[in-house]
Amino acid sequence: GEIPSEIGNLTNLVGLELYNTQIIGNIPPEIGNLTKIEKLNLFDTQLSGDIPQSVCDLIESNNLDISNILEGNDDLINTCDD
């Protein structure tokens, strides 16, 4: 399945670990709403497309490791360095 956009409503979430799963589709930009997140692991999934700017901003502001998103996701495009 896909990550639902409603995940952005879980604003007190401190960890999201969906690695090594069959999740498909794009990373929803609503993940950028998870401002308290300390751990974001989405590696080894079937995610594709661009990483939304809101998620790039979250990675930077919360000092998250982008490799925990990119590793094993060959169809995911790192737009965070643009």
N, CA, C and O atoms as a Maestro MAE file, in Angstrom:
{
 s_m_m2io_version
 :::
 2.0.0
}

f_m_ct {
 s_m_title
 :::
 protein
 m_atom[328] {
  # First column is atom index #
  i_m_mmod_type
  r_m_x_coord
  r_m_y_coord
  r_m_z_coord
  i_m_residue_number
  s_m_chain_name
  s_m_pdb_residue_name
  s_m_pdb_atom_name
  i_m_atomic_number
  :::
  1 25 0.809 -1.189 0.000 1 A "GLY " " N  " 7
  2 3 0.000 0.000 0.000 1 A "GLY " " CA " 6
  3 2 0.851 1.250 0.000 1 A "GLY " " C  " 6
  4 15 2.079 1.190 -0.041 1 A "GLY " " O  " 8
  5 25 0.185 2.362 0.046 2 A "GLU " " N  " 7
  6 3 0.826 3.669 0.059 2 A "GLU " " CA " 6
  7 2 0.779 4.276 1.455 2 A "GLU " " C  " 6
  8 15 -0.027 3.866 2.291 2 A "GLU " " O  " 8
  9 25 1.638 5.246 1.701 3 A "ILE " " N  " 7
  10 3 1.590 5.999 2.954 3 A "ILE " " CA " 6
  11 2 0.452 7.009 2.811 3 A "ILE " " C  " 6
  12 15 0.491 7.839 1.903 3 A "ILE " " O  " 8
  13 25 -0.553 6.962 3.676 4 A "PRO " " N  " 7
  14 3 -1.683 7.890 3.537 4 A "PRO " " CA " 6
  15 2 -1.288 9.315 3.917 4 A "PRO " " C  " 6
  16 15 -0.459 9.519 4.804 4 A "PRO " " O  " 8
  17 25 -1.874 10.280 3.255 5 A "SER " " N  " 7
  18 3 -1.573 11.689 3.548 5 A "SER " " CA " 6
  19 2 -1.977 12.064 4.972 5 A "SER " " C  " 6
  20 15 -1.432 13.007 5.546 5 A "SER " " O  " 8
  21 25 -2.917 11.336 5.533 6 A "GLU " " N  " 7
  22 3 -3.379 11.610 6.903 6 A "GLU " " CA " 6
  23 2 -2.279 11.423 7.940 6 A "GLU " " C  " 6
  24 15 -2.431 11.839 9.089 6 A "GLU " " O  " 8
  25 25 -1.176 10.801 7.542 7 A "ILE " " N  " 7
  26 3 -0.058 10.628 8.472 7 A "ILE " " CA " 6
  27 2 0.426 11.980 9.002 7 A "ILE " " C  " 6
  28 15 0.960 12.063 10.108 7 A "ILE " " O  " 8
  29 25 0.239 13.022 8.218 8 A "GLY " " N  " 7
  30 3 0.630 14.363 8.638 8 A "GLY " " CA " 6
  31 2 -0.153 14.883 9.829 8 A "GLY " " C  " 6
  32 15 0.237 15.881 10.435 8 A "GLY " " O  " 8
  33 25 -1.258 14.220 10.176 9 A "ASN " " N  " 7
  34 3 -2.058 14.621 11.336 9 A "ASN " " CA " 6
  35 2 -1.466 14.110 12.649 9 A "ASN " " C  " 6
  36 15 -1.890 14.530 13.725 9 A "ASN " " O  " 8
  37 25 -0.499 13.216 12.568 10 A "LEU " " N  " 7
  38 3 0.106 12.632 13.771 10 A "LEU " " CA " 6
  39 2 1.272 13.506 14.234 10 A "LEU " " C  " 6
  40 15 2.419 13.062 14.266 10 A "LEU " " O  " 8
  41 25 0.968 14.735 14.586 11 A "THR " " N  " 7
  42 3 1.999 15.742 14.825 11 A "THR " " CA " 6
  43 2 2.865 15.468 16.051 11 A "THR " " C  " 6
  44 15 3.924 16.081 16.187 11 A "THR " " O  " 8
  45 25 2.462 14.579 16.940 12 A "ASN " " N  " 7
  46 3 3.284 14.240 18.105 12 A "ASN " " CA " 6
  47 2 4.152 13.011 17.867 12 A "ASN " " C  " 6
  48 15 4.845 12.554 18.776 12 A "ASN " " O  " 8
  49 25 4.118 12.478 16.657 13 A "LEU " " N  " 7
  50 3 4.897 11.282 16.323 13 A "LEU " " CA " 6
  51 2 6.390 11.601 16.408 13 A "LEU " " C  " 6
  52 15 6.847 12.611 15.872 13 A "LEU " " O  " 8
  53 25 7.151 10.726 17.091 14 A "VAL " " N  " 7
  54 3 8.597 10.948 17.212 14 A "VAL " " CA " 6
  55 2 9.404 9.944 16.398 14 A "VAL " " C  " 6
  56 15 10.608 10.121 16.217 14 A "VAL " " O  " 8
  57 25 8.755 8.895 15.907 15 A "GLY " " N  " 7
  58 3 9.457 7.917 15.088 15 A "GLY " " CA " 6
  59 2 8.538 7.304 14.053 15 A "GLY " " C  " 6
  60 15 7.391 6.965 14.344 15 A "GLY " " O  " 8
  61 25 9.054 7.163 12.837 16 A "LEU " " N  " 7
  62 3 8.314 6.509 11.759 16 A "LEU " " CA " 6
  63 2 9.271 5.548 11.076 16 A "LEU " " C  " 6
  64 15 10.187 5.964 10.367 16 A "LEU " " O  " 8
  65 25 9.051 4.260 11.296 17 A "GLU " " N  " 7
  66 3 9.949 3.237 10.764 17 A "GLU " " CA " 6
  67 2 9.157 2.296 9.869 17 A "GLU " " C  " 6
  68 15 8.504 1.365 10.341 17 A "GLU " " O  " 8
  69 25 9.226 2.558 8.572 18 A "LEU " " N  " 7
  70 3 8.508 1.764 7.576 18 A "LEU " " CA " 6
  71 2 9.483 1.093 6.622 18 A "LEU " " C  " 6
  72 15 9.141 0.829 5.469 18 A "LEU " " O  " 8
  73 25 10.683 0.817 7.085 19 A "TYR " " N  " 7
  74 3 11.719 0.239 6.231 19 A "TYR " " CA " 6
  75 2 11.463 -1.234 5.946 19 A "TYR " " C  " 6
  76 15 10.759 -1.921 6.686 19 A "TYR " " O  " 8
  77 25 12.059 -1.697 4.843 20 A "ASN " " N  " 7
  78 3 11.984 -3.096 4.433 20 A "ASN " " CA " 6
  79 2 10.532 -3.565 4.303 20 A "ASN " " C  " 6
  80 15 10.167 -4.638 4.783 20 A "ASN " " O  " 8
  81 25 9.720 -2.745 3.650 21 A "THR " " N  " 7
  82 3 8.310 -3.061 3.443 21 A "THR " " CA " 6
  83 2 7.983 -2.948 1.955 21 A "THR " " C  " 6
  84 15 8.838 -2.574 1.152 21 A "THR " " O  " 8
  85 25 6.785 -3.262 1.607 22 A "GLN " " N  " 7
  86 3 6.321 -3.172 0.223 22 A "GLN " " CA " 6
  87 2 5.532 -1.890 -0.021 22 A "GLN " " C  " 6
  88 15 4.674 -1.855 -0.904 22 A "GLN " " O  " 8
  89 25 5.806 -0.841 0.744 23 A "ILE " " N  " 7
  90 3 5.133 0.440 0.538 23 A "ILE " " CA " 6
  91 2 5.498 0.978 -0.838 23 A "ILE " " C  " 6
  92 15 6.661 0.953 -1.243 23 A "ILE " " O  " 8
  93 25 4.485 1.465 -1.551 24 A "ILE " " N  " 7
  94 3 4.689 1.968 -2.910 24 A "ILE " " CA " 6
  95 2 4.260 3.428 -3.002 24 A "ILE " " C  " 6
  96 15 3.684 3.981 -2.064 24 A "ILE " " O  " 8
  97 25 4.547 4.033 -4.132 25 A "GLY " " N  " 7
  98 3 4.077 5.387 -4.406 25 A "GLY " " CA " 6
  99 2 5.052 6.448 -3.952 25 A "GLY " " C  " 6
  100 15 6.234 6.186 -3.728 25 A "GLY " " O  " 8
  101 25 4.527 7.651 -3.821 26 A "ASN " " N  " 7
  102 3 5.328 8.808 -3.445 26 A "ASN " " CA " 6
  103 2 5.316 9.015 -1.938 26 A "ASN " " C  " 6
  104 15 4.419 8.549 -1.236 26 A "ASN " " O  " 8
  105 25 6.332 9.726 -1.458 27 A "ILE " " N  " 7
  106 3 6.330 10.156 -0.059 27 A "ILE " " CA " 6
  107 2 5.356 11.323 0.042 27 A "ILE " " C  " 6
  108 15 5.522 12.321 -0.659 27 A "ILE " " O  " 8
  109 25 4.347 11.220 0.895 28 A "PRO " " N  " 7
  110 3 3.392 12.330 0.989 28 A "PRO " " CA " 6
  111 2 4.044 13.564 1.619 28 A "PRO " " C  " 6
  112 15 4.758 13.445 2.615 28 A "PRO " " O  " 8
  113 25 3.806 14.739 1.050 29 A "PRO " " N  " 7
  114 3 4.399 15.953 1.612 29 A "PRO " " CA " 6
  115 2 3.948 16.228 3.043 29 A "PRO " " C  " 6
  116 15 4.611 16.967 3.771 29 A "PRO " " O  " 8
  117 25 2.837 15.643 3.445 30 A "GLU " " N  " 7
  118 3 2.313 15.849 4.795 30 A "GLU " " CA " 6
  119 2 3.251 15.311 5.876 30 A "GLU " " C  " 6
  120 15 3.127 15.683 7.043 30 A "GLU " " O  " 8
  121 25 4.191 14.435 5.496 31 A "ILE " " N  " 7
  122 3 5.188 13.976 6.471 31 A "ILE " " CA " 6
  123 2 5.972 15.173 7.008 31 A "ILE " " C  " 6
  124 15 6.482 15.129 8.128 31 A "ILE " " O  " 8
  125 25 6.069 16.226 6.224 32 A "GLY " " N  " 7
  126 3 6.731 17.450 6.683 32 A "GLY " " CA " 6
  127 2 6.070 18.085 7.893 32 A "GLY " " C  " 6
  128 15 6.679 18.929 8.550 32 A "GLY " " O  " 8
  129 25 4.828 17.697 8.206 33 A "ASN " " N  " 7
  130 3 4.124 18.213 9.381 33 A "ASN " " CA " 6
  131 2 4.579 17.554 10.676 33 A "ASN " " C  " 6
  132 15 4.213 18.009 11.760 33 A "ASN " " O  " 8
  133 25 5.362 16.503 10.583 34 A "LEU " " N  " 7
  134 3 5.776 15.740 11.766 34 A "LEU " " CA " 6
  135 2 7.004 16.385 12.396 34 A "LEU " " C  " 6
  136 15 8.092 15.810 12.392 34 A "LEU " " O  " 8
  137 25 6.819 17.573 12.932 35 A "THR " " N  " 7
  138 3 7.938 18.396 13.387 35 A "THR " " CA " 6
  139 2 8.654 17.855 14.615 35 A "THR " " C  " 6
  140 15 9.757 18.309 14.919 35 A "THR " " O  " 8
  141 25 8.069 16.902 15.332 36 A "LYS " " N  " 7
  142 3 8.713 16.335 16.523 36 A "LYS " " CA " 6
  143 2 9.483 15.054 16.221 36 A "LYS " " C  " 6
  144 15 10.061 14.436 17.115 36 A "LYS " " O  " 8
  145 25 9.480 14.668 14.960 37 A "ILE " " N  " 7
  146 3 10.066 13.377 14.586 37 A "ILE " " CA " 6
  147 2 11.581 13.370 14.819 37 A "ILE " " C  " 6
  148 15 12.284 14.327 14.495 37 A "ILE " " O  " 8
  149 25 12.052 12.274 15.384 38 A "GLU " " N  " 7
  150 3 13.478 12.094 15.655 38 A "GLU " " CA " 6
  151 2 14.070 10.966 14.824 38 A "GLU " " C  " 6
  152 15 15.286 10.897 14.644 38 A "GLU " " O  " 8
  153 25 13.222 10.089 14.321 39 A "LYS " " N  " 7
  154 3 13.685 8.949 13.536 39 A "LYS " " CA " 6
  155 2 12.724 8.747 12.374 39 A "LYS " " C  " 6
  156 15 11.524 8.556 12.574 39 A "LYS " " O  " 8
  157 25 13.265 8.792 11.149 40 A "LEU " " N  " 7
  158 3 12.471 8.601 9.937 40 A "LEU " " CA " 6
  159 2 13.192 7.594 9.061 40 A "LEU " " C  " 6
  160 15 14.165 7.933 8.389 40 A "LEU " " O  " 8
  161 25 12.717 6.359 9.067 41 A "ASN " " N  " 7
  162 3 13.349 5.278 8.320 41 A "ASN " " CA " 6
  163 2 12.386 4.753 7.258 41 A "ASN " " C  " 6
  164 15 11.378 4.120 7.572 41 A "ASN " " O  " 8
  165 25 12.712 5.028 6.010 42 A "LEU " " N  " 7
  166 3 11.891 4.594 4.877 42 A "LEU " " CA " 6
  167 2 12.722 3.829 3.859 42 A "LEU " " C  " 6
  168 15 12.322 3.710 2.700 42 A "LEU " " O  " 8
  169 25 13.876 3.309 4.276 43 A "PHE " " N  " 7
  170 3 14.755 2.633 3.314 43 A "PHE " " CA " 6
  171 2 14.229 1.253 2.957 43 A "PHE " " C  " 6
  172 15 13.416 0.674 3.677 43 A "PHE " " O  " 8
  173 25 14.711 0.734 1.826 44 A "ASP " " N  " 7
  174 3 14.324 -0.583 1.319 44 A "ASP " " CA " 6
  175 2 12.808 -0.740 1.187 44 A "ASP " " C  " 6
  176 15 12.220 -1.703 1.679 44 A "ASP " " O  " 8
  177 25 12.194 0.230 0.512 45 A "THR " " N  " 7
  178 3 10.764 0.160 0.208 45 A "THR " " CA " 6
  179 2 10.607 0.252 -1.301 45 A "THR " " C  " 6
  180 15 11.586 0.134 -2.038 45 A "THR " " O  " 8
  181 25 9.403 0.457 -1.752 46 A "GLN " " N  " 7
  182 3 9.130 0.624 -3.181 46 A "GLN " " CA " 6
  183 2 8.699 2.064 -3.480 46 A "GLN " " C  " 6
  184 15 7.955 2.307 -4.430 46 A "GLN " " O  " 8
  185 25 9.164 3.012 -2.671 47 A "LEU " " N  " 7
  186 3 8.804 4.414 -2.874 47 A "LEU " " CA " 6
  187 2 9.467 4.954 -4.133 47 A "LEU " " C  " 6
  188 15 10.539 4.493 -4.526 47 A "LEU " " O  " 8
  189 25 8.826 5.930 -4.763 48 A "SER " " N  " 7
  190 3 9.354 6.508 -5.998 48 A "SER " " CA " 6
  191 2 9.006 7.990 -6.059 48 A "SER " " C  " 6
  192 15 8.276 8.508 -5.214 48 A "SER " " O  " 8
  193 25 9.539 8.656 -7.068 49 A "GLY " " N  " 7
  194 3 9.261 10.074 -7.267 49 A "GLY " " CA " 6
  195 2 10.213 10.958 -6.490 49 A "GLY " " C  " 6
  196 15 11.208 10.495 -5.932 49 A "GLY " " O  " 8
  197 25 9.886 12.246 -6.464 50 A "ASP " " N  " 7
  198 3 10.702 13.233 -5.774 50 A "ASP " " CA " 6
  199 2 10.417 13.215 -4.272 50 A "ASP " " C  " 6
  200 15 9.298 12.945 -3.836 50 A "ASP " " O  " 8
  201 25 11.454 13.509 -3.499 51 A "ILE " " N  " 7
  202 3 11.243 13.748 -2.071 51 A "ILE " " CA " 6
  203 2 10.638 15.148 -1.957 51 A "ILE " " C  " 6
  204 15 11.246 16.110 -2.425 51 A "ILE " " O  " 8
  205 25 9.455 15.289 -1.347 52 A "PRO " " N  " 7
  206 3 8.811 16.608 -1.255 52 A "PRO " " CA " 6
  207 2 9.676 17.613 -0.480 52 A "PRO " " C  " 6
  208 15 10.406 17.241 0.438 52 A "PRO " " O  " 8
  209 25 9.583 18.876 -0.863 53 A "GLN " " N  " 7
  210 3 10.367 19.920 -0.194 53 A "GLN " " CA " 6
  211 2 10.063 19.969 1.302 53 A "GLN " " C  " 6
  212 15 10.965 20.205 2.106 53 A "GLN " " O  " 8
  213 25 8.814 19.749 1.682 54 A "SER " " N  " 7
  214 3 8.463 19.780 3.103 54 A "SER " " CA " 6
  215 2 9.211 18.698 3.877 54 A "SER " " C  " 6
  216 15 9.556 18.896 5.042 54 A "SER " " O  " 8
  217 25 9.463 17.560 3.240 55 A "VAL " " N  " 7
  218 3 10.225 16.487 3.885 55 A "VAL " " CA " 6
  219 2 11.707 16.848 3.909 55 A "VAL " " C  " 6
  220 15 12.395 16.557 4.887 55 A "VAL " " O  " 8
  221 25 12.202 17.469 2.859 56 A "CYS " " N  " 7
  222 3 13.592 17.951 2.852 56 A "CYS " " CA " 6
  223 2 13.812 18.939 3.992 56 A "CYS " " C  " 6
  224 15 14.825 18.873 4.689 56 A "CYS " " O  " 8
  225 25 12.866 19.852 4.180 57 A "ASP " " N  " 7
  226 3 12.973 20.838 5.258 57 A "ASP " " CA " 6
  227 2 12.971 20.151 6.624 57 A "ASP " " C  " 6
  228 15 13.717 20.544 7.521 57 A "ASP " " O  " 8
  229 25 12.140 19.136 6.779 58 A "LEU " " N  " 7
  230 3 12.083 18.381 8.028 58 A "LEU " " CA " 6
  231 2 13.400 17.664 8.293 58 A "LEU " " C  " 6
  232 15 13.889 17.655 9.423 58 A "LEU " " O  " 8
  233 25 13.969 17.069 7.266 59 A "ILE " " N  " 7
  234 3 15.255 16.372 7.388 59 A "ILE " " CA " 6
  235 2 16.321 17.347 7.887 59 A "ILE " " C  " 6
  236 15 17.109 17.029 8.777 59 A "ILE " " O  " 8
  237 25 16.326 18.539 7.294 60 A "GLU " " N  " 7
  238 3 17.337 19.536 7.683 60 A "GLU " " CA " 6
  239 2 17.093 20.070 9.090 60 A "GLU " " C  " 6
  240 15 18.025 20.131 9.892 60 A "GLU " " O  " 8
  241 25 15.870 20.454 9.400 61 A "SER " " N  " 7
  242 3 15.588 21.090 10.691 61 A "SER " " CA " 6
  243 2 15.702 20.111 11.861 61 A "SER " " C  " 6
  244 15 16.031 20.517 12.976 61 A "SER " " O  " 8
  245 25 15.434 18.839 11.618 62 A "ASN " " N  " 7
  246 3 15.489 17.847 12.697 62 A "ASN " " CA " 6
  247 2 16.761 17.019 12.653 62 A "ASN " " C  " 6
  248 15 16.905 16.054 13.405 62 A "ASN " " O  " 8
  249 25 17.686 17.392 11.773 63 A "ASN " " N  " 7
  250 3 18.984 16.717 11.657 63 A "ASN " " CA " 6
  251 2 18.821 15.203 11.445 63 A "ASN " " C  " 6
  252 15 19.469 14.398 12.113 63 A "ASN " " O  " 8
  253 25 17.942 14.836 10.504 64 A "LEU " " N  " 7
  254 3 17.697 13.431 10.191 64 A "LEU " " CA " 6
  255 2 18.677 12.979 9.105 64 A "LEU " " C  " 6
  256 15 19.189 13.796 8.341 64 A "LEU " " O  " 8
  257 25 18.924 11.699 9.049 65 A "ASP " " N  " 7
  258 3 19.853 11.129 8.076 65 A "ASP " " CA " 6
  259 2 19.087 10.751 6.810 65 A "ASP " " C  " 6
  260 15 18.271 9.830 6.826 65 A "ASP " " O  " 8
  261 25 19.350 11.463 5.717 66 A "ILE " " N  " 7
  262 3 18.618 11.223 4.466 66 A "ILE " " CA " 6
  263 2 18.899 9.832 3.902 66 A "ILE " " C  " 6
  264 15 18.081 9.297 3.154 66 A "ILE " " O  " 8
  265 25 20.038 9.240 4.248 67 A "SER " " N  " 7
  266 3 20.322 7.890 3.746 67 A "SER " " CA " 6
  267 2 19.307 6.881 4.287 67 A "SER " " C  " 6
  268 15 19.112 5.823 3.688 67 A "SER " " O  " 8
  269 25 18.661 7.195 5.410 68 A "ASN " " N  " 7
  270 3 17.621 6.315 5.944 68 A "ASN " " CA " 6
  271 2 16.342 6.376 5.121 68 A "ASN " " C  " 6
  272 15 15.390 5.642 5.384 68 A "ASN " " O  " 8
  273 25 16.325 7.246 4.133 69 A "ILE " " N  " 7
  274 3 15.206 7.327 3.188 69 A "ILE " " CA " 6
  275 2 15.645 6.808 1.825 69 A "ILE " " C  " 6
  276 15 14.903 6.074 1.173 69 A "ILE " " O  " 8
  277 25 16.836 7.181 1.394 70 A "LEU " " N  " 7
  278 3 17.289 6.876 0.038 70 A "LEU " " CA " 6
  279 2 17.770 5.445 -0.150 70 A "LEU " " C  " 6
  280 15 17.571 4.870 -1.220 70 A "LEU " " O  " 8
  281 25 18.391 4.862 0.852 71 A "GLU " " N  " 7
  282 3 19.014 3.544 0.694 71 A "GLU " " CA " 6
  283 2 18.004 2.489 0.247 71 A "GLU " " C  " 6
  284 15 16.973 2.291 0.890 71 A "GLU " " O  " 8
  285 25 18.308 1.829 -0.841 72 A "GLY " " N  " 7
  286 3 17.460 0.755 -1.348 72 A "GLY " " CA " 6
  287 2 16.236 1.219 -2.118 72 A "GLY " " C  " 6
  288 15 15.415 0.397 -2.525 72 A "GLY " " O  " 8
  289 25 16.101 2.512 -2.321 73 A "ASN " " N  " 7
  290 3 14.965 3.076 -3.070 73 A "ASN " " CA " 6
  291 2 15.470 3.680 -4.369 73 A "ASN " " C  " 6
  292 15 15.620 4.897 -4.481 73 A "ASN " " O  " 8
  293 25 15.729 2.836 -5.337 74 A "ASP " " N  " 7
  294 3 16.334 3.275 -6.589 74 A "ASP " " CA " 6
  295 2 15.475 4.232 -7.396 74 A "ASP " " C  " 6
  296 15 16.004 4.987 -8.211 74 A "ASP " " O  " 8
  297 25 14.159 4.221 -7.190 75 A "ASP " " N  " 7
  298 3 13.266 5.077 -7.955 75 A "ASP " " CA " 6
  299 2 12.898 6.360 -7.223 75 A "ASP " " C  " 6
  300 15 12.047 7.120 -7.685 75 A "ASP " " O  " 8
  301 25 13.540 6.603 -6.075 76 A "LEU " " N  " 7
  302 3 13.294 7.809 -5.299 76 A "LEU " " CA " 6
  303 2 14.340 8.857 -5.664 76 A "LEU " " C  " 6
  304 15 15.537 8.568 -5.688 76 A "LEU " " O  " 8
  305 25 13.887 10.060 -5.944 77 A "ILE " " N  " 7
  306 3 14.774 11.128 -6.407 77 A "ILE " " CA " 6
  307 2 15.059 12.094 -5.266 77 A "ILE " " C  " 6
  308 15 14.146 12.674 -4.679 77 A "ILE " " O  " 8
  309 25 16.354 12.256 -4.958 78 A "ASN " " N  " 7
  310 3 16.769 13.175 -3.910 78 A "ASN " " CA " 6
  311 2 16.732 14.594 -4.437 78 A "ASN " " C  " 6
  312 15 17.617 15.001 -5.191 78 A "ASN " " O  " 8
  313 25 15.725 15.344 -4.052 79 A "THR " " N  " 7
  314 3 15.599 16.746 -4.452 79 A "THR " " CA " 6
  315 2 16.033 17.677 -3.328 79 A "THR " " C  " 6
  316 15 15.903 18.895 -3.445 79 A "THR " " O  " 8
  317 25 16.540 17.119 -2.255 80 A "CYS " " N  " 7
  318 3 16.851 17.924 -1.070 80 A "CYS " " CA " 6
  319 2 18.101 18.778 -1.223 80 A "CYS " " C  " 6
  320 15 18.289 19.731 -0.466 80 A "CYS " " O  " 8
  321 25 18.947 18.461 -2.174 81 A "ASP " " N  " 7
  322 3 20.161 19.244 -2.347 81 A "ASP " " CA " 6
  323 2 20.002 20.360 -3.387 81 A "ASP " " C  " 6
  324 15 20.939 21.119 -3.637 81 A "ASP " " O  " 8
  325 25 18.819 20.454 -3.985 82 A "ASP " " N  " 7
  326 3 18.588 21.470 -5.030 82 A "ASP " " CA " 6
  327 2 18.505 22.858 -4.455 82 A "ASP " " C  " 6
  328 15 18.316 23.823 -5.195 82 A "ASP " " O  " 8
  :::
 }
 m_bond[327] {
  # First column is bond index #
  i_m_from
  i_m_to
  i_m_order
  :::
  1 1 2 1
  2 2 3 1
  3 3 4 2
  4 3 5 1
  5 5 6 1
  6 6 7 1
  7 7 8 2
  8 7 9 1
  9 9 10 1
  10 10 11 1
  11 11 12 2
  12 11 13 1
  13 13 14 1
  14 14 15 1
  15 15 16 2
  16 15 17 1
  17 17 18 1
  18 18 19 1
  19 19 20 2
  20 19 21 1
  21 21 22 1
  22 22 23 1
  23 23 24 2
  24 23 25 1
  25 25 26 1
  26 26 27 1
  27 27 28 2
  28 27 29 1
  29 29 30 1
  30 30 31 1
  31 31 32 2
  32 31 33 1
  33 33 34 1
  34 34 35 1
  35 35 36 2
  36 35 37 1
  37 37 38 1
  38 38 39 1
  39 39 40 2
  40 39 41 1
  41 41 42 1
  42 42 43 1
  43 43 44 2
  44 43 45 1
  45 45 46 1
  46 46 47 1
  47 47 48 2
  48 47 49 1
  49 49 50 1
  50 50 51 1
  51 51 52 2
  52 51 53 1
  53 53 54 1
  54 54 55 1
  55 55 56 2
  56 55 57 1
  57 57 58 1
  58 58 59 1
  59 59 60 2
  60 59 61 1
  61 61 62 1
  62 62 63 1
  63 63 64 2
  64 63 65 1
  65 65 66 1
  66 66 67 1
  67 67 68 2
  68 67 69 1
  69 69 70 1
  70 70 71 1
  71 71 72 2
  72 71 73 1
  73 73 74 1
  74 74 75 1
  75 75 76 2
  76 75 77 1
  77 77 78 1
  78 78 79 1
  79 79 80 2
  80 79 81 1
  81 81 82 1
  82 82 83 1
  83 83 84 2
  84 83 85 1
  85 85 86 1
  86 86 87 1
  87 87 88 2
  88 87 89 1
  89 89 90 1
  90 90 91 1
  91 91 92 2
  92 91 93 1
  93 93 94 1
  94 94 95 1
  95 95 96 2
  96 95 97 1
  97 97 98 1
  98 98 99 1
  99 99 100 2
  100 99 101 1
  101 101 102 1
  102 102 103 1
  103 103 104 2
  104 103 105 1
  105 105 106 1
  106 106 107 1
  107 107 108 2
  108 107 109 1
  109 109 110 1
  110 110 111 1
  111 111 112 2
  112 111 113 1
  113 113 114 1
  114 114 115 1
  115 115 116 2
  116 115 117 1
  117 117 118 1
  118 118 119 1
  119 119 120 2
  120 119 121 1
  121 121 122 1
  122 122 123 1
  123 123 124 2
  124 123 125 1
  125 125 126 1
  126 126 127 1
  127 127 128 2
  128 127 129 1
  129 129 130 1
  130 130 131 1
  131 131 132 2
  132 131 133 1
  133 133 134 1
  134 134 135 1
  135 135 136 2
  136 135 137 1
  137 137 138 1
  138 138 139 1
  139 139 140 2
  140 139 141 1
  141 141 142 1
  142 142 143 1
  143 143 144 2
  144 143 145 1
  145 145 146 1
  146 146 147 1
  147 147 148 2
  148 147 149 1
  149 149 150 1
  150 150 151 1
  151 151 152 2
  152 151 153 1
  153 153 154 1
  154 154 155 1
  155 155 156 2
  156 155 157 1
  157 157 158 1
  158 158 159 1
  159 159 160 2
  160 159 161 1
  161 161 162 1
  162 162 163 1
  163 163 164 2
  164 163 165 1
  165 165 166 1
  166 166 167 1
  167 167 168 2
  168 167 169 1
  169 169 170 1
  170 170 171 1
  171 171 172 2
  172 171 173 1
  173 173 174 1
  174 174 175 1
  175 175 176 2
  176 175 177 1
  177 177 178 1
  178 178 179 1
  179 179 180 2
  180 179 181 1
  181 181 182 1
  182 182 183 1
  183 183 184 2
  184 183 185 1
  185 185 186 1
  186 186 187 1
  187 187 188 2
  188 187 189 1
  189 189 190 1
  190 190 191 1
  191 191 192 2
  192 191 193 1
  193 193 194 1
  194 194 195 1
  195 195 196 2
  196 195 197 1
  197 197 198 1
  198 198 199 1
  199 199 200 2
  200 199 201 1
  201 201 202 1
  202 202 203 1
  203 203 204 2
  204 203 205 1
  205 205 206 1
  206 206 207 1
  207 207 208 2
  208 207 209 1
  209 209 210 1
  210 210 211 1
  211 211 212 2
  212 211 213 1
  213 213 214 1
  214 214 215 1
  215 215 216 2
  216 215 217 1
  217 217 218 1
  218 218 219 1
  219 219 220 2
  220 219 221 1
  221 221 222 1
  222 222 223 1
  223 223 224 2
  224 223 225 1
  225 225 226 1
  226 226 227 1
  227 227 228 2
  228 227 229 1
  229 229 230 1
  230 230 231 1
  231 231 232 2
  232 231 233 1
  233 233 234 1
  234 234 235 1
  235 235 236 2
  236 235 237 1
  237 237 238 1
  238 238 239 1
  239 239 240 2
  240 239 241 1
  241 241 242 1
  242 242 243 1
  243 243 244 2
  244 243 245 1
  245 245 246 1
  246 246 247 1
  247 247 248 2
  248 247 249 1
  249 249 250 1
  250 250 251 1
  251 251 252 2
  252 251 253 1
  253 253 254 1
  254 254 255 1
  255 255 256 2
  256 255 257 1
  257 257 258 1
  258 258 259 1
  259 259 260 2
  260 259 261 1
  261 261 262 1
  262 262 263 1
  263 263 264 2
  264 263 265 1
  265 265 266 1
  266 266 267 1
  267 267 268 2
  268 267 269 1
  269 269 270 1
  270 270 271 1
  271 271 272 2
  272 271 273 1
  273 273 274 1
  274 274 275 1
  275 275 276 2
  276 275 277 1
  277 277 278 1
  278 278 279 1
  279 279 280 2
  280 279 281 1
  281 281 282 1
  282 282 283 1
  283 283 284 2
  284 283 285 1
  285 285 286 1
  286 286 287 1
  287 287 288 2
  288 287 289 1
  289 289 290 1
  290 290 291 1
  291 291 292 2
  292 291 293 1
  293 293 294 1
  294 294 295 1
  295 295 296 2
  296 295 297 1
  297 297 298 1
  298 298 299 1
  299 299 300 2
  300 299 301 1
  301 301 302 1
  302 302 303 1
  303 303 304 2
  304 303 305 1
  305 305 306 1
  306 306 307 1
  307 307 308 2
  308 307 309 1
  309 309 310 1
  310 310 311 1
  311 311 312 2
  312 311 313 1
  313 313 314 1
  314 314 315 1
  315 315 316 2
  316 315 317 1
  317 317 318 1
  318 318 319 1
  319 319 320 2
  320 319 321 1
  321 321 322 1
  322 322 323 1
  323 323 324 2
  324 323 325 1
  325 325 326 1
  326 326 327 1
  327 327 328 2
  :::
 }
}
